[in-house]
Short mmCIF file of C-alpha atoms in Angstrom, two decimals:
data_model
loop_
_atom_site.label_atom_id
_atom_site.label_comp_id
_atom_site.label_asym_id
_atom_site.label_seq_id
_atom_site.Cartn_x
_atom_site.Cartn_y
_atom_site.Cartn_z
CA MET A 162 0.00 0.00 0.00
CA GLN A 163 2.79 2.46 0.92
CA ARG A 164 4.55 1.67 -2.37
CA THR A 165 1.32 2.33 -4.32
CA VAL A 166 0.75 5.67 -2.57
CA ALA A 167 4.35 6.71 -3.24
CA LEU A 168 4.00 5.88 -6.95
CA ILE A 169 0.77 7.91 -7.17
CA LEU A 170 2.41 10.93 -5.49
CA PHE A 171 5.44 10.67 -7.76
CA SER A 172 3.21 10.53 -10.83
CA CYS A 173 1.29 13.65 -9.71
CA LEU A 174 4.51 15.55 -9.08
CA ALA A 175 5.96 14.47 -12.41
CA ALA A 176 2.83 15.62 -14.21
CA ALA A 177 2.97 19.03 -12.51
CA TRP A 178 6.72 19.53 -12.93
CA PRO A 179 6.80 20.64 -16.61
CA ALA A 180 4.12 23.28 -15.98
CA ALA A 181 6.00 24.62 -12.96
CA GLN A 182 9.21 24.83 -14.98
CA ALA A 183 7.63 26.37 -18.11
CA PRO A 184 9.50 29.56 -19.05
CA ALA A 185 7.67 32.86 -18.73
CA PRO A 186 6.48 34.27 -22.06
CA ALA A 187 8.83 36.77 -23.62
CA PRO A 188 7.78 40.40 -23.12
CA PRO A 189 6.19 41.95 -26.21
CA VAL A 190 8.43 43.93 -28.54
CA ILE A 191 7.12 47.13 -30.13
CA VAL A 192 9.05 49.27 -32.59
CA LEU A 193 8.17 52.95 -33.05
CA LYS A 194 9.15 54.44 -36.40
CA PRO A 195 8.67 58.23 -36.35
CA ALA A 196 10.29 60.85 -38.57
CA ARG A 197 12.54 61.90 -35.70
CA VAL A 198 13.25 61.32 -32.00
CA PHE A 199 13.86 63.94 -29.34
CA ASP A 200 15.81 61.95 -26.75
CA GLY A 201 15.53 64.54 -23.98
CA GLU A 202 18.51 66.57 -25.12
CA ALA A 203 18.62 66.66 -28.94
CA VAL A 204 16.64 65.72 -32.05
CA HIS A 205 17.71 62.79 -34.21
CA GLU A 206 16.33 62.25 -37.69
CA GLY A 207 15.53 58.73 -38.85
CA TRP A 208 15.77 57.05 -35.47
CA ALA A 209 13.53 54.21 -34.28
CA VAL A 210 12.71 53.22 -30.72
CA ARG A 211 12.46 49.58 -29.67
CA VAL A 212 10.39 48.77 -26.59
CA LYS A 213 10.50 45.44 -24.80
CA GLY A 214 7.91 45.00 -22.08
CA GLU A 215 7.78 48.13 -19.94
CA ARG A 216 11.27 49.40 -20.82
CA ILE A 217 13.04 51.04 -23.73
CA ASP A 218 15.28 48.37 -25.25
CA ALA A 219 17.14 50.23 -27.99
CA VAL A 220 17.22 53.58 -29.76
CA GLY A 221 18.82 54.54 -33.06
CA ALA A 222 18.77 54.12 -36.79
CA ASP A 223 18.98 50.32 -36.55
CA ALA A 224 16.71 49.84 -33.50
CA GLY A 225 13.81 48.74 -35.73
CA ASP A 226 15.49 45.69 -37.22
CA VAL A 227 13.63 43.07 -35.16
CA PRO A 228 11.76 40.24 -36.92
CA GLY A 229 8.29 39.64 -35.52
CA ALA A 230 8.07 42.90 -33.60
CA ARG A 231 4.88 44.95 -33.64
CA VAL A 232 5.67 48.06 -35.68
CA LEU A 233 3.98 51.44 -35.13
CA ASP A 234 4.64 53.59 -38.19
CA LEU A 235 4.37 57.25 -37.18
CA PRO A 236 5.21 59.28 -40.29
CA GLY A 237 5.70 63.00 -39.85
CA THR A 238 5.92 62.75 -36.08
CA THR A 239 8.48 63.38 -33.36
CA VAL A 240 8.71 60.84 -30.56
CA THR A 241 9.69 62.36 -27.21
CA PRO A 242 9.89 61.13 -23.64
CA GLY A 243 6.53 61.24 -21.91
CA LEU A 244 5.96 64.79 -20.69
CA VAL A 245 6.09 65.80 -17.03
CA GLU A 246 3.56 68.09 -15.35
CA ALA A 247 5.33 69.24 -12.19
CA HIS A 248 2.49 71.25 -10.60
CA SER A 249 -0.92 69.63 -10.80
CA HIS A 250 -4.05 69.53 -8.67
CA VAL A 251 -6.06 66.57 -9.94
CA LEU A 252 -8.71 67.11 -7.24
CA LEU A 253 -9.55 70.60 -8.51
CA HIS A 254 -11.42 71.65 -11.62
CA PRO A 255 -11.50 75.07 -13.35
CA TYR A 256 -12.43 78.01 -11.15
CA ASN A 257 -14.72 79.43 -13.83
CA GLU A 258 -16.84 76.28 -13.34
CA THR A 259 -16.84 76.31 -9.54
CA ALA A 260 -15.00 78.69 -7.24
CA TRP A 261 -12.17 77.22 -5.15
CA ASN A 262 -14.03 77.95 -1.90
CA ASP A 263 -17.07 76.03 -3.10
CA GLN A 264 -15.02 73.08 -4.30
CA VAL A 265 -13.35 72.77 -0.89
CA MET A 266 -16.47 73.41 1.20
CA HIS A 267 -19.33 71.92 -0.81
CA GLU A 268 -17.99 69.10 -2.99
CA GLY A 269 -17.69 65.75 -1.22
CA LEU A 270 -14.63 63.54 -1.30
CA ALA A 271 -16.23 60.80 -3.45
CA LEU A 272 -17.45 63.37 -5.96
CA ARG A 273 -14.02 64.97 -6.18
CA ALA A 274 -12.26 61.61 -6.53
CA ALA A 275 -14.67 60.55 -9.27
CA ARG A 276 -13.98 63.75 -11.17
CA ALA A 277 -10.23 63.27 -10.63
CA THR A 278 -10.30 59.93 -12.44
CA ASN A 279 -11.37 61.82 -15.57
CA HIS A 280 -8.65 64.39 -14.95
CA LEU A 281 -5.99 61.68 -14.79
CA ARG A 282 -7.19 60.09 -18.01
CA ALA A 283 -7.26 63.45 -19.83
CA THR A 284 -3.74 64.24 -18.61
CA LEU A 285 -2.38 60.93 -19.87
CA ILE A 286 -4.06 61.22 -23.26
CA ALA A 287 -2.55 64.72 -23.62
CA GLY A 288 0.91 63.13 -23.46
CA PHE A 289 1.77 63.86 -19.83
CA THR A 290 2.84 60.52 -18.39
CA THR A 291 4.12 61.81 -15.03
CA ILE A 292 2.65 64.40 -12.68
CA ARG A 293 3.63 65.90 -9.35
CA ASP A 294 0.39 66.69 -7.58
CA LEU A 295 0.99 69.52 -5.12
CA GLY A 296 -1.88 69.39 -2.66
CA THR A 297 -5.34 67.89 -2.46
CA GLU A 298 -6.92 71.21 -1.41
CA GLY A 299 -9.18 69.84 1.30
CA ALA A 300 -9.42 66.28 -0.05
CA GLY A 301 -7.17 64.67 2.55
CA TYR A 302 -4.97 61.87 1.24
CA ALA A 303 -7.03 61.15 -1.86
CA ASP A 304 -4.03 61.76 -4.13
CA VAL A 305 -2.19 58.81 -2.56
CA GLU A 306 -5.18 56.53 -3.13
CA LEU A 307 -5.61 57.75 -6.72
CA LYS A 308 -1.94 56.95 -7.24
CA GLN A 309 -2.59 53.46 -5.89
CA ALA A 310 -5.54 53.06 -8.27
CA VAL A 311 -3.34 54.00 -11.24
CA ASN A 312 -0.51 51.71 -10.13
CA GLN A 313 -2.91 48.80 -9.65
CA GLY A 314 -4.41 49.29 -13.12
CA ILE A 315 -7.85 50.20 -11.79
CA ILE A 316 -7.89 53.51 -13.70
CA PRO A 317 -5.64 54.88 -16.45
CA GLY A 318 -3.43 57.79 -15.56
CA PRO A 319 0.09 59.16 -15.38
CA ARG A 320 2.71 58.28 -12.80
CA MET A 321 1.94 60.31 -9.70
CA LEU A 322 4.09 61.98 -7.10
CA ALA A 323 1.80 62.88 -4.22
CA SER A 324 2.16 65.60 -1.58
CA THR A 325 -1.09 64.90 0.32
CA ARG A 326 -2.60 67.85 2.24
CA ALA A 327 0.23 70.46 1.91
CA ILE A 328 1.26 72.52 4.95
CA VAL A 329 0.29 76.09 5.86
CA ALA A 330 0.95 78.35 8.83
CA THR A 331 -2.01 78.70 11.18
CA GLY A 332 -4.43 81.44 10.17
CA SER A 333 -2.87 82.07 6.79
CA TYR A 334 -4.85 79.92 4.36
CA ALA A 335 -8.49 79.53 3.30
CA PRO A 336 -11.50 79.22 3.07
CA LYS A 337 -12.09 82.49 4.93
CA GLY A 338 -14.99 84.86 5.44
CA PHE A 339 -17.03 82.87 7.97
CA ALA A 340 -18.18 83.95 11.42
CA LEU A 341 -15.11 84.29 13.61
CA GLU A 342 -16.31 81.82 16.24
CA TRP A 343 -16.22 78.96 13.72
CA ARG A 344 -13.16 76.83 12.98
CA VAL A 345 -13.53 76.17 9.26
CA PRO A 346 -11.78 73.14 7.69
CA GLN A 347 -8.83 74.41 5.68
CA GLY A 348 -7.65 73.54 2.19
CA ALA A 349 -4.31 72.45 3.66
CA GLU A 350 -2.95 71.26 7.01
CA GLU A 351 -1.95 73.87 9.58
CA ALA A 352 1.35 73.60 11.45
CA ASP A 353 3.69 75.90 13.39
CA GLY A 354 6.91 75.69 15.35
CA VAL A 355 9.19 72.81 16.24
CA ASP A 356 6.81 70.18 17.60
CA SER A 357 3.90 70.78 15.24
CA LEU A 358 5.89 71.07 12.01
CA THR A 359 8.03 68.04 12.77
CA ARG A 360 5.02 65.90 13.59
CA ILE A 361 2.98 66.96 10.55
CA VAL A 362 5.85 66.59 8.06
CA ARG A 363 6.43 63.08 9.40
CA ASP A 364 2.70 62.31 9.41
CA GLN A 365 2.26 63.34 5.78
CA ILE A 366 5.24 61.23 4.76
CA GLY A 367 3.71 58.39 6.74
CA HIS A 368 0.52 58.83 4.74
CA GLY A 369 2.41 58.44 1.47
CA ALA A 370 3.75 61.88 0.55
CA ASP A 371 6.49 61.71 -2.10
CA TRP A 372 7.00 65.47 -1.72
CA ILE A 373 6.25 67.92 1.07
CA LYS A 374 4.65 71.18 0.02
CA LEU A 375 4.92 74.28 2.19
CA TYR A 376 3.13 77.58 1.67
CA GLY A 377 6.00 80.01 2.23
CA ASP A 378 3.74 83.02 1.79
CA TYR A 379 0.07 83.72 1.22
CA ARG A 380 -2.57 86.45 1.27
CA TRP A 381 -2.92 87.02 5.02
CA GLY A 382 -2.74 89.87 7.51
CA PRO A 383 -4.30 93.35 7.40
CA GLN A 384 -2.32 94.54 4.37
CA ALA A 385 -3.20 93.61 0.80
CA GLY A 386 -1.15 91.05 -1.10
CA SER A 387 0.92 88.06 -0.07
CA HIS A 388 3.23 88.04 2.93
CA PRO A 389 5.71 85.46 4.27
CA THR A 390 4.27 82.88 6.64
CA PHE A 391 6.87 80.40 7.94
CA SER A 392 10.08 81.78 9.38
CA LEU A 393 13.41 80.72 7.92
CA GLU A 394 14.01 78.51 10.97
CA GLU A 395 10.64 76.78 10.52
CA MET A 396 11.34 76.15 6.84
CA LYS A 397 14.78 74.74 7.62
CA LEU A 398 13.21 72.43 10.20
CA ALA A 399 10.63 71.13 7.72
CA VAL A 400 13.27 70.56 5.03
CA GLU A 401 15.61 68.79 7.45
CA THR A 402 12.82 66.60 8.80
CA ALA A 403 11.73 65.55 5.31
CA LYS A 404 15.33 65.01 4.24
CA SER A 405 15.68 62.19 6.77
CA ALA A 406 13.15 60.23 4.69
CA GLU A 407 14.74 61.44 1.42
CA VAL A 408 11.60 63.43 0.66
CA PRO A 409 12.18 66.79 -1.08
CA VAL A 410 10.28 69.99 -0.35
CA ALA A 411 8.42 72.33 -2.70
CA VAL A 412 7.58 75.83 -1.49
CA HIS A 413 4.72 77.96 -2.77
CA SER A 414 6.07 81.51 -2.85
CA SER A 415 5.39 84.66 -4.82
CA THR A 416 7.18 87.25 -2.65
CA PRO A 417 10.91 88.00 -2.70
CA GLU A 418 11.24 87.35 1.05
CA GLY A 419 9.31 84.08 0.90
CA MET A 420 11.47 82.95 -2.02
CA ARG A 421 14.65 83.98 -0.19
CA ARG A 422 13.70 81.94 2.87
CA ALA A 423 12.78 78.94 0.72
CA ALA A 424 16.11 79.01 -1.12
CA LEU A 425 18.14 79.39 2.08
CA ALA A 426 16.15 76.62 3.78
CA GLY A 427 17.07 74.08 1.08
CA ALA A 428 13.83 73.76 -0.87
CA ALA A 429 14.14 71.72 -4.05
CA THR A 430 11.65 73.85 -6.00
CA ILE A 431 9.87 77.17 -5.64
CA GLU A 432 6.38 77.33 -7.09
CA HIS A 433 5.08 80.44 -8.89
CA GLY A 434 7.87 82.96 -8.16
CA ASP A 435 5.85 85.93 -9.41
CA GLY A 436 7.82 88.49 -7.41
CA GLY A 437 11.25 87.07 -8.12
CA THR A 438 14.04 89.62 -8.57
CA PRO A 439 17.47 89.23 -10.23
CA GLU A 440 19.00 88.94 -6.75
CA ILE A 441 16.58 86.22 -5.69
CA PHE A 442 17.09 84.29 -8.92
CA LYS A 443 20.85 84.54 -8.46
CA LEU A 444 20.41 83.02 -5.00
CA MET A 445 18.29 80.21 -6.46
CA VAL A 446 21.06 79.40 -8.94
CA GLU A 447 23.66 79.36 -6.13
CA LYS A 448 21.48 77.09 -3.98
CA GLN A 449 20.41 74.91 -6.94
CA VAL A 450 16.72 75.59 -6.44
CA ALA A 451 14.49 75.08 -9.47
CA LEU A 452 11.57 77.29 -10.45
CA CYS A 453 8.14 75.95 -11.38
CA PRO A 454 6.59 79.13 -12.84
CA THR A 455 2.88 78.19 -13.35
CA LEU A 456 2.37 80.78 -16.09
CA ALA A 457 -0.84 79.18 -17.30
CA ALA A 458 -2.66 79.59 -13.98
CA GLY A 459 -2.32 83.36 -13.91
CA ASP A 460 -3.17 83.54 -17.59
CA ALA A 461 -6.37 81.58 -16.91
CA THR A 462 -7.49 83.44 -13.79
CA SER A 463 -6.91 86.79 -15.51
CA GLN A 464 -9.25 85.70 -18.27
CA TYR A 465 -11.79 84.49 -15.72
CA ALA A 466 -11.67 88.00 -14.23
CA GLY A 467 -12.62 89.51 -17.57
CA TRP A 468 -9.36 90.03 -19.49
CA LYS A 469 -9.97 89.55 -23.22
CA LYS A 470 -6.63 88.08 -24.21
CA GLY A 471 -5.47 89.21 -27.63
CA GLU A 472 -7.91 92.10 -27.65
CA GLU A 473 -6.93 94.08 -24.56
CA PRO A 474 -3.61 95.09 -22.98
CA GLU A 475 -2.13 92.67 -20.48
CA PRO A 476 -3.24 93.12 -16.86
CA PRO A 477 -0.46 94.24 -14.48
CA GLY A 478 -0.21 90.75 -12.96
CA ILE A 479 0.54 89.20 -16.34
CA THR A 480 3.11 91.90 -17.13
CA ARG A 481 4.86 91.25 -13.80
CA LYS A 482 4.80 87.49 -14.40
CA ARG A 483 6.31 87.89 -17.85
CA ALA A 484 9.07 90.11 -16.44
CA SER A 485 9.91 87.75 -13.57
CA PHE A 486 10.04 84.76 -15.94
CA LYS A 487 12.44 86.62 -18.23
CA ALA A 488 14.58 87.55 -15.22
CA ALA A 489 14.72 83.89 -14.19
CA LEU A 490 15.78 82.93 -17.72
CA ALA A 491 18.46 85.62 -17.76
CA ALA A 492 19.82 84.46 -14.40
CA GLY A 493 20.10 80.85 -15.58
CA VAL A 494 17.61 79.41 -13.10
CA THR A 495 16.64 75.79 -13.70
CA ILE A 496 13.03 75.93 -14.87
CA ILE A 497 10.68 72.95 -14.93
CA ASN A 498 7.28 72.67 -16.52
CA GLY A 499 4.44 73.11 -14.05
CA SER A 500 1.18 74.83 -14.83
CA ASP A 501 -1.02 74.63 -11.69
CA VAL A 502 -3.52 72.73 -13.84
CA GLY A 503 -6.82 72.34 -12.06
CA VAL A 504 -7.12 76.10 -12.07
CA PHE A 505 -7.81 75.44 -15.77
CA THR A 506 -8.89 72.29 -17.60
CA HIS A 507 -6.95 69.06 -17.15
CA GLY A 508 -5.65 67.83 -20.49
CA GLU A 509 -4.79 71.35 -21.61
CA ASN A 510 -1.42 71.14 -19.81
CA ALA A 511 0.45 72.19 -22.96
CA ARG A 512 -0.72 75.76 -22.30
CA GLU A 513 2.20 76.19 -19.92
CA LEU A 514 4.81 75.20 -22.49
CA GLU A 515 3.25 77.46 -25.10
CA LEU A 516 3.41 80.37 -22.65
CA MET A 517 7.02 79.62 -21.73
CA VAL A 518 7.91 80.01 -25.40
CA SER A 519 5.72 83.10 -25.74
CA TYR A 520 7.53 84.63 -22.74
CA GLY A 521 10.97 84.05 -24.24
CA MET A 522 12.14 80.46 -23.74
CA ALA A 523 13.43 78.54 -26.76
CA PRO A 524 11.05 75.74 -27.79
CA ILE A 525 13.68 73.04 -27.31
CA ASP A 526 14.42 74.33 -23.79
CA ALA A 527 10.71 74.32 -22.98
CA LEU A 528 10.59 70.71 -24.15
CA LYS A 529 13.54 69.85 -21.92
CA SER A 530 11.76 71.52 -18.99
CA ALA A 531 9.01 68.92 -19.39
CA THR A 532 11.29 65.93 -19.96
CA SER A 533 14.96 65.54 -18.98
CA THR A 534 15.19 68.64 -16.77
CA ALA A 535 11.96 67.85 -14.92
CA ALA A 536 13.02 64.23 -14.40
CA ARG A 537 16.32 65.34 -12.88
CA VAL A 538 14.73 67.90 -10.54
CA LEU A 539 12.04 65.42 -9.47
CA ARG A 540 14.75 62.79 -8.84
CA MET A 541 13.31 60.44 -11.44
CA ASP A 542 16.05 60.64 -14.08
CA ARG A 543 16.86 56.93 -13.68
CA GLN A 544 13.26 56.12 -14.60
CA ILE A 545 11.92 58.69 -17.06
CA GLY A 546 12.74 61.89 -18.96
CA GLN A 547 14.88 60.53 -21.78
CA VAL A 548 14.52 58.14 -24.70
CA LYS A 549 17.26 55.87 -23.46
CA PRO A 550 17.67 52.09 -23.07
CA GLY A 551 16.69 50.87 -19.63
CA LEU A 552 14.28 53.67 -18.78
CA PHE A 553 10.53 53.19 -18.63
CA ALA A 554 8.85 53.18 -22.04
CA ASP A 555 6.93 56.42 -21.46
CA LEU A 556 6.83 57.84 -24.99
CA VAL A 557 4.71 60.31 -26.92
CA ALA A 558 4.49 61.02 -30.66
CA PHE A 559 3.56 64.53 -31.77
CA ASP A 560 2.59 65.58 -35.28
CA GLY A 561 5.40 67.93 -36.29
CA ASP A 562 8.44 68.94 -34.27
CA PRO A 563 7.80 70.38 -30.78
CA SER A 564 11.49 71.23 -30.40
CA ARG A 565 10.85 73.98 -32.97
CA ASP A 566 7.10 74.58 -32.64
CA ALA A 567 5.45 74.48 -29.21
CA GLY A 568 2.08 74.27 -30.95
CA ALA A 569 2.94 70.71 -31.97
CA LEU A 570 2.41 69.69 -28.33
CA ARG A 571 -1.33 69.96 -28.96
CA ARG A 572 -1.14 67.41 -31.81
CA VAL A 573 -0.75 64.15 -29.94
CA ARG A 574 -0.67 61.10 -32.22
CA MET A 575 0.43 58.34 -29.85
CA VAL A 576 0.83 57.94 -26.08
CA MET A 577 2.66 55.04 -24.44
CA LYS A 578 3.23 54.55 -20.75
CA ASN A 579 5.11 51.60 -19.31
CA GLY A 580 5.17 50.03 -22.78
CA ILE A 581 1.35 50.11 -23.06
CA VAL A 582 -0.22 52.17 -25.83
CA TYR A 583 -3.03 54.33 -24.46
CA LYS A 584 -3.59 56.44 -27.55
CA ASP A 585 -2.82 55.78 -31.20
CA THR A 586 -4.63 57.98 -33.70
CA VAL A 587 -2.77 56.31 -36.56
CA ALA A 588 -4.32 52.92 -35.76
CA THR A 589 -7.91 52.03 -36.56
CA LYS A 590 -8.98 52.70 -33.01
CA CYS A 591 -7.71 54.57 -29.96
CA CYS A 592 -7.08 52.49 -26.88
CA LEU A 593 -8.87 54.97 -24.62
CA PRO A 594 -11.78 56.43 -26.57
#
């Protein structure tokens, strides 16, 4: 009996053994054949890009010589790295639809998350395969969970860097205007001083923050305009606390003093920078702090306020923004693409790059600001930002040449993320209708 049982067990194991040892199927191979490739630094005519699985396998004139590969012919196009949006708010929608106060106070979390799934899809289809989302504006940690949904394949969307609730000094943020006896939930998390700032920076990292965002100044106090909020010592504390977890810090700032404190504190990026001066931009260069200018947000809100762009003179705010951007360019500040999208419609992210060029940046430098330069500043240059073997196959094909014509960034022909094609207008059908 024992011998019979042993023979039966051996037979079962032998039958199962070949299946257990069967080799995994080879990853699919896709060859992109555009007119040219912008690799993150320069344009190359006649190059192909070979993708194997989720990675770029080869790039160059002979990269397409692979029998049996799936070939995507993309005549007349330029293939670039997937674009980076470095200042997004996927849980907001345009202020001319619903005011910010009403979004924060009257729109529930499930409603905002449902809307955000459409925002993520629109962003991806527009060719932006990575975003840094800089604050949920009252929606808690929903950005981290949306990131999880994208990573798990539940919804389509770009790679996400989350910053959760963002951090503001007590009494300096919004919504405001309610009876003074009420404590109104804020659009960011309040913190002050050694104990509070340390705890909240750590807590946000514990909740999944890839970046910490501080509001270095805001519209508060009896005088009009923005004023610094956190002291230099508080900013240094927040940066040092986050640094222990290798989490960088972005600082919202539009005043010279707020920008000065952010640069001296060790911020990785300064957002907006409207009031930047040549001296402040020189300091940013010395301290290796990048600028995320968000030109498109001010352009949009000015139009919401009644400015008829192209028909009327620029409002003073736009003139100041143009001047500060040119001063940053002249000083040699590292500039990355970030539009503050959410203030305006998700999927129209290319507005920022068009404005960069309109304000004086060369088209190829604007393209770098959304690819190789952004990847380096966001500490993702070993993953994305270049068309280079070994990096993730995040690739976009544009009709024309965006290194010469920023308008080409609106003409998206193909979008690939992680080796998966999400949009292909050349094929008979688009993967995400």
